[in-house]
CSV table of C-alpha atoms in Angstrom, one decimal:
chain,number,residue,atom,x,y,z
E,654,UNK,CA,177.7,115.0,32.8
E,655,UNK,CA,178.0,117.6,36.2
E,656,UNK,CA,180.7,116.4,38.4
E,657,UNK,CA,181.2,118.1,41.7
E,658,UNK,CA,184.3,119.2,42.6
E,659,UNK,CA,185.4,118.7,46.2
E,660,UNK,CA,188.7,118.9,48.3
E,661,UNK,CA,190.9,115.7,48.8
E,662,UNK,CA,193.3,114.8,51.2
E,663,UNK,CA,196.3,113.6,49.6
E,664,UNK,CA,198.9,111.9,51.9
E,665,UNK,CA,202.3,111.3,50.0
E,666,UNK,CA,203.9,108.2,50.7
E,667,UNK,CA,206.6,109.5,52.4
E,668,UNK,CA,203.8,110.5,54.8
E,669,UNK,CA,203.0,108.9,58.3
E,670,UNK,CA,200.0,109.1,60.6
E,671,UNK,CA,199.8,107.2,64.2
E,672,UNK,CA,197.9,108.0,67.1
E,673,UNK,CA,200.5,108.0,70.3
E,674,UNK,CA,199.8,108.2,74.4
E,675,UNK,CA,200.2,112.1,73.3
E,676,UNK,CA,197.6,112.0,70.1
E,677,UNK,CA,197.8,112.3,66.5
E,678,UNK,CA,201.2,111.9,64.9
E,679,UNK,CA,201.8,113.7,61.5
E,680,UNK,CA,205.3,113.0,59.9
E,681,UNK,CA,206.1,113.7,56.2
E,682,UNK,CA,209.4,114.5,54.9
E,683,UNK,CA,207.9,117.5,52.7
E,684,UNK,CA,205.7,120.8,53.2
E,685,UNK,CA,202.9,120.3,55.1
E,686,UNK,CA,200.4,123.0,55.4
E,687,UNK,CA,197.3,122.2,58.2
E,688,UNK,CA,193.9,124.3,57.4
E,689,UNK,CA,191.6,122.4,59.5
E,690,UNK,CA,191.5,121.5,63.0
E,691,UNK,CA,194.2,119.3,64.7
E,692,UNK,CA,193.4,119.3,68.4
E,693,UNK,CA,196.7,118.2,70.7
E,694,UNK,CA,198.2,117.0,67.3
E,695,UNK,CA,202.3,116.4,66.9
E,696,UNK,CA,202.8,117.7,63.3
E,697,UNK,CA,206.4,117.0,62.0
E,698,UNK,CA,208.4,117.9,58.6
E,699,UNK,CA,211.2,116.3,58.1
E,700,UNK,CA,212.7,118.2,55.3
E,701,UNK,CA,210.4,121.2,54.2
E,702,UNK,CA,208.4,123.6,56.2
E,703,UNK,CA,205.0,123.3,58.0
E,704,UNK,CA,202.1,126.6,57.3
E,705,UNK,CA,199.3,126.5,59.8
E,706,UNK,CA,196.3,128.2,59.8
E,707,UNK,CA,193.5,129.0,62.7
E,708,UNK,CA,190.2,127.6,61.6
E,709,UNK,CA,187.3,130.9,61.2
E,710,UNK,CA,186.2,131.3,65.1
E,711,UNK,CA,188.3,128.4,66.6
E,712,UNK,CA,191.2,128.2,68.3
E,713,UNK,CA,193.8,126.3,67.1
E,714,UNK,CA,195.7,123.7,69.9
E,715,UNK,CA,198.9,121.5,69.2
E,716,UNK,CA,201.3,119.8,71.2
E,717,UNK,CA,203.9,120.0,69.1
E,718,UNK,CA,204.9,121.7,65.4
E,719,UNK,CA,208.6,120.3,63.9
E,720,UNK,CA,210.7,121.9,61.2
E,721,UNK,CA,214.2,121.2,61.6
E,722,UNK,CA,215.3,121.7,57.9
E,723,UNK,CA,212.4,124.4,57.5
E,724,UNK,CA,210.7,127.5,58.7
E,725,UNK,CA,207.0,126.9,60.5
E,726,UNK,CA,204.3,129.8,59.5
E,727,UNK,CA,201.6,130.1,61.6
E,728,UNK,CA,198.8,132.6,60.1
E,729,UNK,CA,195.3,133.3,61.8
E,730,UNK,CA,193.8,134.4,65.1
E,731,UNK,CA,194.0,132.4,68.5
E,732,UNK,CA,197.3,129.5,69.0
E,733,UNK,CA,198.0,127.2,71.7
E,734,UNK,CA,200.9,125.3,70.3
E,735,UNK,CA,203.0,123.6,73.7
E,736,UNK,CA,206.6,123.3,71.8
E,737,UNK,CA,207.8,124.8,68.6
E,738,UNK,CA,211.3,124.0,67.0
E,739,UNK,CA,212.0,124.9,63.6
E,740,UNK,CA,214.9,126.6,61.5
E,741,UNK,CA,213.0,130.2,61.3
E,742,UNK,CA,209.9,130.8,62.2
E,743,UNK,CA,207.1,133.5,61.0
E,744,UNK,CA,203.8,134.3,63.4
E,745,UNK,CA,201.0,136.4,62.3
E,746,UNK,CA,198.3,135.8,64.7
E,747,UNK,CA,196.2,137.5,67.1
E,748,UNK,CA,197.4,135.0,70.2
E,749,UNK,CA,200.0,133.3,70.3
E,750,UNK,CA,200.6,130.7,73.7
E,751,UNK,CA,203.9,128.4,73.7
E,752,UNK,CA,205.6,126.6,76.5
E,753,UNK,CA,209.3,126.3,74.9
E,754,UNK,CA,210.2,127.9,71.0
E,755,UNK,CA,213.1,126.2,69.6
E,756,UNK,CA,214.7,128.0,66.5
E,757,UNK,CA,218.2,127.5,65.2
E,758,UNK,CA,217.8,131.0,63.1
E,759,UNK,CA,215.9,134.2,63.4
E,760,UNK,CA,212.1,134.2,65.0
E,761,UNK,CA,209.8,136.7,63.7
E,762,UNK,CA,206.1,137.9,65.8
E,763,UNK,CA,204.0,139.8,63.4
E,764,UNK,CA,200.9,141.9,64.9
E,765,UNK,CA,198.8,140.4,68.0
E,766,UNK,CA,200.3,138.8,71.6
E,767,UNK,CA,202.9,135.9,72.6
E,768,UNK,CA,202.9,134.2,75.7
E,769,UNK,CA,206.0,132.5,75.5
E,770,UNK,CA,207.4,130.4,78.8
E,771,UNK,CA,211.0,130.0,77.3
E,772,UNK,CA,212.5,130.6,73.6
E,773,UNK,CA,216.0,130.3,72.7
E,774,UNK,CA,216.9,131.4,69.2
E,775,UNK,CA,219.7,133.0,67.0
E,776,UNK,CA,217.3,136.3,67.3
E,777,UNK,CA,213.6,137.5,68.2
E,778,UNK,CA,212.1,140.5,66.2
E,779,UNK,CA,208.4,141.0,67.6
E,780,UNK,CA,205.8,143.8,66.0
E,781,UNK,CA,202.6,143.6,67.7
E,782,UNK,CA,200.4,144.5,71.2
E,783,UNK,CA,201.7,142.2,74.5
E,784,UNK,CA,205.2,140.2,75.0
E,785,UNK,CA,205.1,138.0,78.3
E,786,UNK,CA,208.0,135.9,78.5
E,787,UNK,CA,210.1,133.9,81.5
E,788,UNK,CA,213.2,133.3,79.5
E,789,UNK,CA,214.5,134.2,76.4
E,790,UNK,CA,218.2,133.4,75.1
E,791,UNK,CA,219.4,134.7,71.9
E,792,UNK,CA,222.7,134.1,70.0
E,793,UNK,CA,222.5,138.0,68.0
E,794,UNK,CA,219.8,140.3,68.7
E,795,UNK,CA,216.0,141.6,69.3
E,796,UNK,CA,213.9,144.4,69.2
E,797,UNK,CA,210.4,145.1,70.3
E,798,UNK,CA,207.9,147.5,69.1
E,799,UNK,CA,204.9,146.9,71.5
E,800,UNK,CA,202.8,148.5,74.1
E,801,UNK,CA,204.1,146.5,76.8
E,802,UNK,CA,207.0,143.8,77.5
E,803,UNK,CA,207.2,141.6,80.3
E,804,UNK,CA,210.3,139.1,80.9
E,805,UNK,CA,212.3,137.7,83.6
E,806,UNK,CA,215.3,137.3,81.9
E,807,UNK,CA,216.6,138.3,78.5
E,808,UNK,CA,219.8,137.2,77.2
E,809,UNK,CA,221.4,138.9,73.8
E,810,UNK,CA,224.3,141.1,72.3
E,811,UNK,CA,222.3,143.4,71.1
E,812,UNK,CA,218.6,144.7,71.3
E,813,UNK,CA,216.4,147.1,71.1
E,814,UNK,CA,212.9,148.2,72.5
E,815,UNK,CA,210.2,150.7,71.9
E,816,UNK,CA,207.4,150.1,74.2
E,817,UNK,CA,204.6,152.7,74.2
E,818,UNK,CA,203.3,152.0,78.1
E,819,UNK,CA,205.7,149.2,80.4
E,820,UNK,CA,208.7,147.4,79.9
E,821,UNK,CA,209.3,144.9,83.1
E,822,UNK,CA,212.3,142.8,82.7
E,823,UNK,CA,214.1,141.2,86.1
E,824,UNK,CA,217.1,140.3,84.5
E,825,UNK,CA,218.4,142.1,80.7
E,826,UNK,CA,222.1,140.8,79.9
E,827,UNK,CA,223.3,142.4,76.2
E,828,UNK,CA,226.8,142.4,75.6
E,829,UNK,CA,227.1,144.8,73.4
E,830,UNK,CA,224.4,147.2,73.2
E,831,UNK,CA,220.7,148.2,74.6
E,832,UNK,CA,218.4,150.8,73.3
E,833,UNK,CA,215.8,152.0,75.9
E,834,UNK,CA,212.6,154.1,74.4
E,835,UNK,CA,209.7,153.3,76.4
E,836,UNK,CA,206.8,156.0,78.4
E,837,UNK,CA,207.8,153.4,81.7
E,838,UNK,CA,210.4,150.8,82.4
E,839,UNK,CA,211.2,148.8,85.6
E,840,UNK,CA,214.5,146.6,85.2
E,841,UNK,CA,216.1,145.0,88.7
E,842,UNK,CA,219.1,144.4,86.9
E,843,UNK,CA,220.8,145.1,83.5
E,844,UNK,CA,224.4,144.3,82.2
E,845,UNK,CA,225.8,145.8,78.7
E,846,UNK,CA,228.4,147.5,77.3
E,847,UNK,CA,226.8,150.9,75.6
E,848,UNK,CA,223.1,151.8,76.9
E,849,UNK,CA,220.7,154.2,75.3
E,850,UNK,CA,217.8,155.8,76.8
E,851,UNK,CA,215.7,158.4,74.6
E,852,UNK,CA,214.9,161.3,77.5
E,853,UNK,CA,211.4,160.2,77.3
E,854,UNK,CA,212.0,157.4,79.0
E,855,UNK,CA,211.0,157.3,82.5
E,856,UNK,CA,210.8,154.5,85.5
E,857,UNK,CA,213.6,152.5,87.8
E,858,UNK,CA,216.8,150.3,86.8
E,859,UNK,CA,218.1,149.3,90.5
E,860,UNK,CA,221.5,148.0,89.4
E,861,UNK,CA,223.2,148.4,86.5
E,862,UNK,CA,226.7,147.3,84.8
E,863,UNK,CA,227.4,149.5,81.7
E,864,UNK,CA,230.5,151.2,80.1
E,865,UNK,CA,228.5,154.1,78.5
E,866,UNK,CA,225.3,155.7,80.4
E,867,UNK,CA,223.7,158.6,79.6
E,868,UNK,CA,223.3,161.9,81.6
E,869,UNK,CA,219.9,162.7,80.0
E,870,UNK,CA,217.0,160.6,81.1
E,871,UNK,CA,214.4,160.7,83.6
E,872,UNK,CA,215.2,156.8,85.4
E,873,UNK,CA,216.2,156.9,88.5
E,874,UNK,CA,218.2,154.1,90.5
E,875,UNK,CA,220.9,152.7,88.4
E,876,UNK,CA,223.4,152.0,91.4
E,877,UNK,CA,226.5,150.3,90.3
E,878,UNK,CA,226.5,146.3,91.8
E,879,UNK,CA,229.4,147.4,94.1
E,880,UNK,CA,226.9,149.7,95.6
E,881,UNK,CA,223.4,148.1,94.8
E,882,UNK,CA,225.1,144.7,96.8
E,883,UNK,CA,226.4,147.3,99.9
E,884,UNK,CA,222.6,149.0,100.7
E,885,UNK,CA,221.2,145.0,99.5
E,886,UNK,CA,223.1,144.3,103.1
E,887,UNK,CA,222.2,147.5,104.9
E,888,UNK,CA,218.8,146.7,103.6
E,889,UNK,CA,218.9,143.1,105.0
E,890,UNK,CA,219.9,144.2,108.3
E,891,UNK,CA,216.9,146.8,108.7
E,892,UNK,CA,215.1,144.3,107.6
E,893,UNK,CA,215.4,142.0,110.4
E,894,UNK,CA,215.4,145.3,112.7
E,895,UNK,CA,211.6,145.6,111.6
E,896,UNK,CA,210.9,142.3,112.0
E,897,UNK,CA,211.8,142.2,115.7
E,898,UNK,CA,210.1,145.5,116.3
E,899,UNK,CA,207.1,144.2,115.2
E,900,UNK,CA,207.8,140.3,116.9
E,901,UNK,CA,208.0,142.7,119.9
E,902,UNK,CA,204.9,144.9,119.2
E,903,UNK,CA,203.0,142.1,118.7
E,904,UNK,CA,203.8,140.4,122.2
E,905,UNK,CA,202.6,143.5,123.9
E,906,UNK,CA,199.3,144.2,121.7
E,907,UNK,CA,195.7,144.2,122.9
E,908,UNK,CA,193.1,143.1,119.9
E,909,UNK,CA,190.0,143.5,120.8
E,910,UNK,CA,187.0,141.8,117.9
E,911,UNK,CA,183.3,143.1,118.4
E,912,UNK,CA,180.7,140.5,116.7
E,913,UNK,CA,176.9,141.0,116.5
E,914,UNK,CA,176.6,138.6,119.5
E,915,UNK,CA,179.2,139.2,122.0
E,916,UNK,CA,182.1,140.8,122.3
E,917,UNK,CA,186.1,139.4,122.8
E,918,UNK,CA,188.8,140.8,124.5
E,919,UNK,CA,192.8,138.9,124.0
E,920,UNK,CA,195.2,139.7,125.9
E,921,UNK,CA,199.0,138.7,125.1
E,922,UNK,CA,201.5,139.2,128.1
E,923,UNK,CA,205.1,138.9,126.9
E,924,UNK,CA,206.0,138.3,131.2
E,925,UNK,CA,203.7,135.5,131.3
E,926,UNK,CA,203.0,132.3,130.3
E,927,UNK,CA,199.3,131.9,129.6
E,928,UNK,CA,196.8,134.1,126.8
E,929,UNK,CA,193.8,135.2,129.2
E,930,UNK,CA,190.8,136.3,126.4
E,931,UNK,CA,187.7,137.7,128.8
E,932,UNK,CA,184.0,137.0,126.7
E,933,UNK,CA,181.8,140.0,127.5
E,934,UNK,CA,179.8,137.7,130.2
E,935,UNK,CA,183.0,138.7,132.3
E,936,UNK,CA,183.8,135.0,132.0
E,937,UNK,CA,187.5,133.8,131.7
E,938,UNK,CA,189.2,131.1,129.4
E,939,UNK,CA,192.8,130.6,129.6
E,940,UNK,CA,195.5,129.1,127.2
E,941,UNK,CA,198.9,128.4,127.3
E,942,UNK,CA,201.1,130.2,125.4
């Protein structure tokens, strides 16, 4: 007698599945492996790991992955996971989009692109194409080997950048060490004790606060904080002066607009309380200024 073998879904006694306002909620005390699509679901392993794969030709979209005592492993093509919380994280994906990631130990991103609004971890290591984030807060170290890296703030102790195209940061604060090996970079503010830059690196660092700065590099700017603040104050005054001059010129400007049907001349006279608009038919229209 031939018995067809079929896959089965087994739920241990400790597992729970429920439907909430945010979608399906799956809770288990042991490891969880997800190979199918769970759109908008929340998956929580209380004591084990979570392994999630993307179905073929489909994006895996989830609300939250949570493994406070285990490692979350993400393998496949395209993932969009709003929240990730775990002891460890390993991602081998073509693309990963997430709003918040919180990892107690190490977060590893292996290949592809990552777009993360906020990430908090002990350490972060990215090796892939493009990494984008707003806020990165790390207790220890970070390393980036990528085509491009873009972030608003990075806070850590050590950081190593190997970027083949462009590194763009608003604020980088690495308490001990920064290594920059980039084709081009654009950093507004950099704070560290020891800065190392490869001679091939070019770009701009507006303001820098570092104890050691290499002499051979292609970076311009690099103003110390006290000079930067002085220049910013002067630029602020100059900006107000330029704005005032533009407004004065605008008040005495003469603007002419031509259309297919008519020609309108608008004259603003600073010394007069009215605005005179003259049409091509010599009719006048006065507006209160």
